[in-house]
Coordinates of N, CA and C in Angstrom, one line a residue:
M364 N -121.2 100.9 -239.6 CA -120.6 99.9 -238.7 C -119.3 99.4 -239.2
M365 N -118.3 99.2 -238.3 CA -117.0 98.8 -238.7 C -117.0 97.3 -238.7
T366 N -116.4 96.8 -239.8 CA -116.2 95.3 -239.9 C -114.9 94.9 -239.2
I367 N -114.7 93.6 -239.0 CA -113.5 93.1 -238.4 C -112.4 93.5 -239.1
E368 N -112.4 93.5 -240.5 CA -111.3 93.8 -241.4 C -110.9 95.3 -241.1
E369 N -111.8 96.2 -240.9 CA -111.7 97.6 -240.8 C -111.0 97.9 -239.4
K370 N -111.4 97.1 -238.4 CA -110.9 97.4 -237.1 C -109.6 96.5 -236.9
Q371 N -108.5 97.2 -236.8 CA -107.2 96.3 -236.6 C -107.1 95.8 -235.2
I372 N -107.2 94.5 -235.2 CA -107.0 93.8 -233.9 C -105.5 93.6 -233.5
R373 N -105.1 94.1 -232.5 CA -103.8 94.0 -232.0 C -103.7 93.1 -230.8
V374 N -102.9 92.0 -230.9 CA -102.7 91.0 -229.8 C -101.3 91.3 -229.2
L375 N -101.4 91.4 -227.8 CA -100.2 91.3 -227.1 C -100.0 89.9 -226.5
Y376 N -99.0 89.3 -226.8 CA -98.8 87.9 -226.6 C -97.6 87.6 -225.6
V377 N -97.8 86.9 -224.5 CA -96.6 86.6 -223.7 C -96.5 85.0 -223.8
E378 N -95.3 84.6 -224.4 CA -95.1 83.2 -224.7 C -93.6 82.9 -224.6
D379 N -93.2 82.0 -223.7 CA -91.8 81.8 -223.5 C -91.1 80.9 -224.6
E380 N -91.9 80.4 -225.5 CA -91.4 79.6 -226.6 C -91.4 80.4 -227.9
P381 N -90.2 81.1 -228.3 CA -90.2 81.9 -229.6 C -90.8 81.3 -230.8
N382 N -90.6 80.0 -231.0 CA -91.1 79.4 -232.2 C -92.6 79.4 -232.2
I383 N -93.2 79.2 -231.0 CA -94.7 79.1 -230.9 C -95.2 80.5 -231.2
A384 N -94.5 81.5 -230.6 CA -94.9 82.9 -230.8 C -94.9 83.3 -232.2
R385 N -93.9 82.9 -232.9 CA -93.7 83.3 -234.4 C -94.8 82.6 -235.2
L386 N -95.0 81.3 -234.8 CA -96.0 80.5 -235.6 C -97.4 81.2 -235.4
L387 N -97.7 81.5 -234.1 CA -99.0 82.1 -233.9 C -99.2 83.4 -234.6
A388 N -98.1 84.2 -234.5 CA -98.1 85.6 -235.1 C -98.3 85.5 -236.6
S389 N -97.6 84.5 -237.3 CA -97.8 84.5 -238.7 C -99.2 83.9 -239.1
G390 N -99.7 83.0 -238.3 CA -101.1 82.5 -238.5 C -102.1 83.5 -238.4
L391 N -102.0 84.3 -237.3 CA -103.0 85.3 -237.0 C -103.0 86.5 -238.1
R392 N -101.8 86.8 -238.6 CA -101.5 87.8 -239.7 C -102.4 87.4 -240.9
L393 N -102.6 86.1 -241.2 CA -103.4 85.8 -242.3 C -104.9 86.2 -242.1
F394 N -105.3 86.4 -240.9 CA -106.7 86.9 -240.6 C -106.7 88.3 -240.3
G395 N -105.7 89.1 -240.6 CA -105.6 90.5 -240.3 C -105.4 90.9 -238.9
I396 N -104.9 89.9 -238.1 CA -104.7 90.2 -236.7 C -103.2 90.3 -236.4
E397 N -102.8 91.5 -235.9 CA -101.4 91.8 -235.7 C -101.0 91.3 -234.3
V398 N -99.9 90.6 -234.2 CA -99.4 90.2 -232.9 C -98.1 91.1 -232.7
K399 N -98.2 92.0 -231.7 CA -97.2 93.0 -231.5 C -97.2 93.5 -230.1
P400 N -96.3 93.3 -229.4 CA -95.2 92.3 -229.6 C -95.4 91.0 -228.9
A401 N -94.5 90.0 -229.0 CA -94.6 88.8 -228.2 C -93.4 89.0 -227.2
F402 N -93.9 89.0 -225.9 CA -92.9 88.9 -224.9 C -92.6 87.5 -224.4
L403 N -91.3 87.4 -223.9 CA -90.9 86.1 -223.6 C -91.2 85.7 -222.0
S404 N -91.5 86.8 -221.3 CA -91.8 86.5 -219.9 C -92.8 87.6 -219.4
A405 N -93.5 87.2 -218.2 CA -94.3 88.1 -217.7 C -93.6 89.4 -217.1
E406 N -92.4 89.1 -216.6 CA -91.5 90.2 -216.0 C -91.2 91.2 -217.2
Q407 N -90.8 90.6 -218.3 CA -90.6 91.5 -219.5 C -91.7 92.4 -219.8
L408 N -92.9 91.9 -219.8 CA -94.1 92.7 -220.1 C -94.2 93.7 -219.0
L409 N -94.2 93.4 -217.7 CA -94.4 94.3 -216.6 C -93.4 95.4 -216.6
E410 N -92.2 95.3 -217.2 CA -91.3 96.4 -217.4 C -91.7 97.4 -218.4
Q411 N -92.6 97.0 -219.3 CA -93.0 97.8 -220.4 C -94.5 98.2 -220.5
L412 N -95.1 98.3 -219.4 CA -96.6 98.7 -219.3 C -96.8 100.1 -219.9
D413 N -95.7 101.0 -219.9 CA -95.9 102.3 -220.5 C -95.7 102.4 -222.0
S414 N -95.3 101.2 -222.6 CA -95.0 101.2 -224.0 C -96.2 101.3 -224.9
P415 N -96.0 101.9 -226.1 CA -97.1 102.0 -227.0 C -97.6 100.6 -227.3
N416 N -96.8 99.6 -227.5 CA -97.3 98.3 -227.9 C -98.2 97.7 -226.8
F417 N -98.0 98.0 -225.5 CA -98.9 97.5 -224.5 C -100.1 98.3 -224.6
K418 N -100.0 99.6 -224.6 CA -101.1 100.5 -224.6 C -102.1 100.3 -225.8
E419 N -101.5 100.0 -227.0 CA -102.4 99.9 -228.1 C -103.0 98.4 -228.4
A420 N -102.6 97.6 -227.6 CA -103.1 96.2 -227.8 C -104.6 96.1 -227.5
S421 N -105.4 95.4 -228.3 CA -106.8 95.2 -228.2 C -107.1 94.0 -227.2
I422 N -106.2 93.0 -227.2 CA -106.5 91.9 -226.4 C -105.2 91.3 -225.9
L423 N -105.2 90.7 -224.7 CA -103.9 90.2 -224.0 C -104.0 88.7 -224.0
I424 N -103.0 88.1 -224.4 CA -102.9 86.6 -224.4 C -101.7 86.1 -223.7
F425 N -101.8 85.3 -222.7 CA -100.7 84.8 -222.0 C -100.7 83.3 -221.9
D426 N -99.5 82.7 -222.1 CA -99.2 81.3 -221.8 C -99.2 81.3 -220.4
I427 N -99.9 80.2 -219.8 CA -100.0 80.1 -218.4 C -98.6 79.7 -217.8
R428 N -98.0 78.6 -218.4 CA -96.7 78.2 -217.9 C -95.6 79.0 -218.4
L429 N -95.2 80.0 -217.7 CA -94.0 80.9 -218.0 C -92.9 80.8 -216.9
P430 N -91.7 81.0 -217.2 CA -90.7 80.9 -216.2 C -91.0 82.2 -215.3
G431 N -90.7 81.9 -214.0 CA -91.0 83.1 -213.1 C -92.4 83.3 -212.8
I432 N -93.0 84.5 -213.1 CA -94.4 84.8 -212.9 C -95.2 84.0 -213.9
T433 N -96.3 83.3 -213.5 CA -97.1 82.6 -214.5 C -98.1 83.5 -215.2
G434 N -98.6 83.0 -216.3 CA -99.6 83.8 -217.0 C -100.8 84.2 -216.2
L435 N -101.2 83.2 -215.3 CA -102.4 83.5 -214.5 C -102.0 84.5 -213.4
D436 N -100.8 84.4 -212.9 CA -100.5 85.6 -211.9 C -100.3 86.8 -212.5
L437 N -99.9 86.9 -213.9 CA -99.7 88.2 -214.6 C -101.1 88.7 -214.8
A438 N -102.1 87.8 -215.2 CA -103.4 88.3 -215.3 C -104.0 88.9 -214.0
V439 N -103.7 88.2 -212.9 CA -104.2 88.8 -211.6 C -103.6 90.1 -211.3
E440 N -102.3 90.2 -211.6 CA -101.6 91.5 -211.3 C -102.2 92.7 -212.1
L441 N -102.4 92.4 -213.5 CA -102.8 93.3 -214.3 C -104.2 93.8 -214.0
R442 N -105.1 92.8 -213.6 CA -106.5 93.2 -213.2 C -106.4 94.0 -212.0
R443 N -105.5 93.7 -211.0 CA -105.3 94.4 -209.8 C -105.0 95.9 -210.0
R444 N -104.3 96.1 -211.1 CA -103.8 97.4 -211.6 C -104.9 98.1 -212.4
G445 N -106.0 97.5 -212.6 CA -107.1 98.2 -213.3 C -107.3 97.8 -214.8
E446 N -106.5 96.8 -215.2 CA -106.5 96.4 -216.7 C -107.9 95.9 -217.0
T447 N -108.6 96.3 -218.0 CA -109.9 95.9 -218.4 C -110.0 95.2 -219.7
R448 N -108.9 95.2 -220.6 CA -109.1 94.6 -221.8 C -109.3 93.1 -221.7
P449 N -109.8 92.5 -222.8 CA -110.0 91.1 -222.8 C -108.7 90.3 -222.6
M450 N -108.8 89.1 -222.0 CA -107.6 88.3 -221.8 C -108.0 86.8 -222.2
I451 N -107.0 86.2 -222.8 CA -107.1 84.7 -223.1 C -105.8 84.1 -222.4
L452 N -106.0 83.1 -221.7 CA -104.9 82.3 -221.2 C -104.8 80.9 -221.9
V453 N -103.6 80.6 -222.3 CA -103.5 79.4 -223.1 C -102.4 78.5 -222.4
S454 N -102.5 77.2 -222.7 CA -101.5 76.2 -222.1 C -101.8 74.8 -222.7
A455 N -100.7 74.1 -222.8 CA -100.7 72.7 -223.1 C -101.0 71.9 -221.9
W456 N -101.0 72.4 -220.8 CA -101.2 71.8 -219.4 C -102.7 71.9 -219.2
P457 N -103.2 71.2 -218.0 CA -104.5 71.1 -217.7 C -105.3 72.6 -217.5
T458 N -106.5 72.5 -217.8 CA -107.3 73.8 -217.7 C -107.3 74.4 -216.2
P459 N -107.0 75.6 -216.1 CA -107.1 76.2 -214.7 C -108.4 76.1 -214.1
A460 N -108.6 76.2 -212.9 CA -109.9 76.2 -212.2 C -110.8 77.3 -212.7
R461 N -112.0 77.0 -212.9 CA -113.0 78.0 -213.3 C -113.0 79.2 -212.5
T462 N -112.9 79.1 -211.2 CA -112.9 80.2 -210.3 C -111.6 81.1 -210.6
D463 N -110.5 80.5 -210.9 CA -109.3 81.3 -211.2 C -109.5 82.1 -212.5
L464 N -110.1 81.5 -213.5 CA -110.4 82.2 -214.8 C -111.5 83.3 -214.5
E465 N -112.5 83.0 -213.7 CA -113.6 84.0 -213.5 C -113.0 85.2 -212.7
A466 N -112.0 84.9 -211.8 CA -111.4 86.0 -211.0 C -110.7 87.0 -211.8
V467 N -110.2 86.6 -213.0 CA -109.5 87.5 -213.8 C -110.2 87.8 -215.1
D468 N -111.5 87.3 -215.2 CA -112.4 87.5 -216.3 C -111.6 87.1 -217.6
A469 N -111.1 85.9 -217.7 CA -110.3 85.4 -218.8 C -111.0 84.2 -219.4
V470 N -110.6 83.9 -220.6 CA -111.0 82.7 -221.4 C -109.7 81.8 -221.4
F471 N -110.0 80.5 -221.3 CA -108.8 79.6 -221.5 C -109.0 78.8 -222.8
L472 N -107.9 78.7 -223.5 CA -107.8 77.9 -224.7 C -106.7 77.0 -224.7
P473 N -106.8 75.6 -224.9 CA -105.7 74.7 -224.8 C -104.9 74.7 -226.0
K474 N -103.6 74.4 -225.7 CA -102.7 74.2 -226.9 C -102.6 72.6 -227.1
P475 N -102.4 72.2 -228.3 CA -102.3 72.9 -229.5 C -103.6 73.5 -229.9
F476 N -103.6 74.8 -230.5 CA -104.8 75.5 -230.9 C -105.6 74.9 -231.9
D477 N -106.9 74.9 -231.8 CA -107.8 74.8 -232.9 C -107.8 76.2 -233.5
F478 N -107.1 76.4 -234.6 CA -106.8 77.7 -235.0 C -108.2 78.5 -235.4
P479 N -109.0 77.9 -236.2 CA -110.2 78.7 -236.5 C -111.0 79.1 -235.3
E480 N -111.0 78.2 -234.1 CA -111.7 78.5 -232.9 C -110.9 79.7 -232.2
F481 N -109.6 79.6 -232.3 CA -108.7 80.7 -231.6 C -109.1 82.0 -232.3
V482 N -109.0 82.0 -233.5 CA -109.3 83.4 -234.3 C -110.7 83.9 -234.0
Q483 N -111.7 83.0 -234.0 CA -113.1 83.3 -233.7 C -113.2 83.9 -232.3
T484 N -112.5 83.3 -231.3 CA -112.6 83.7 -229.9 C -112.0 85.1 -229.8
I485 N -110.9 85.4 -230.5 CA -110.3 86.7 -230.4 C -111.2 87.7 -231.0
Q486 N -111.7 87.4 -232.2 CA -112.7 88.4 -232.8 C -113.9 88.6 -232.0
K487 N -114.4 87.6 -231.4 CA -115.7 87.8 -230.5 C -115.3 88.7 -229.3
M488 N -114.2 88.5 -228.7 CA -113.8 89.2 -227.4 C -113.4 90.7 -227.7
V489 N -112.9 90.9 -228.9 CA -112.6 92.3 -229.2 C -113.8 92.9 -229.8

């Protein structure tokens, strides 16, 4: 049986605040979770759906409040295209409606993160 340490978890993160993305990436690295890459917008990610970084991700994490296409709309679009990997939506703003989260089969975590809970959620979902 493979342990969490043996199975490399790769997070694909869409966050429009580079400092938050860097902080999250360095924190998750301490738990053996790789954040690669962090996109600044949903549009940037949608342009790179054929990239190895997208294809190799274990879990997709999107900030909800992004410029242009929101993280929730990005999740809807990816599910429409057949994406089945686990998704986490994050935001410092109010929690989205339960029906919206259920529609994209996503978990919501508020910012600022309770980091141990964040890591545990990622590990459970992968």
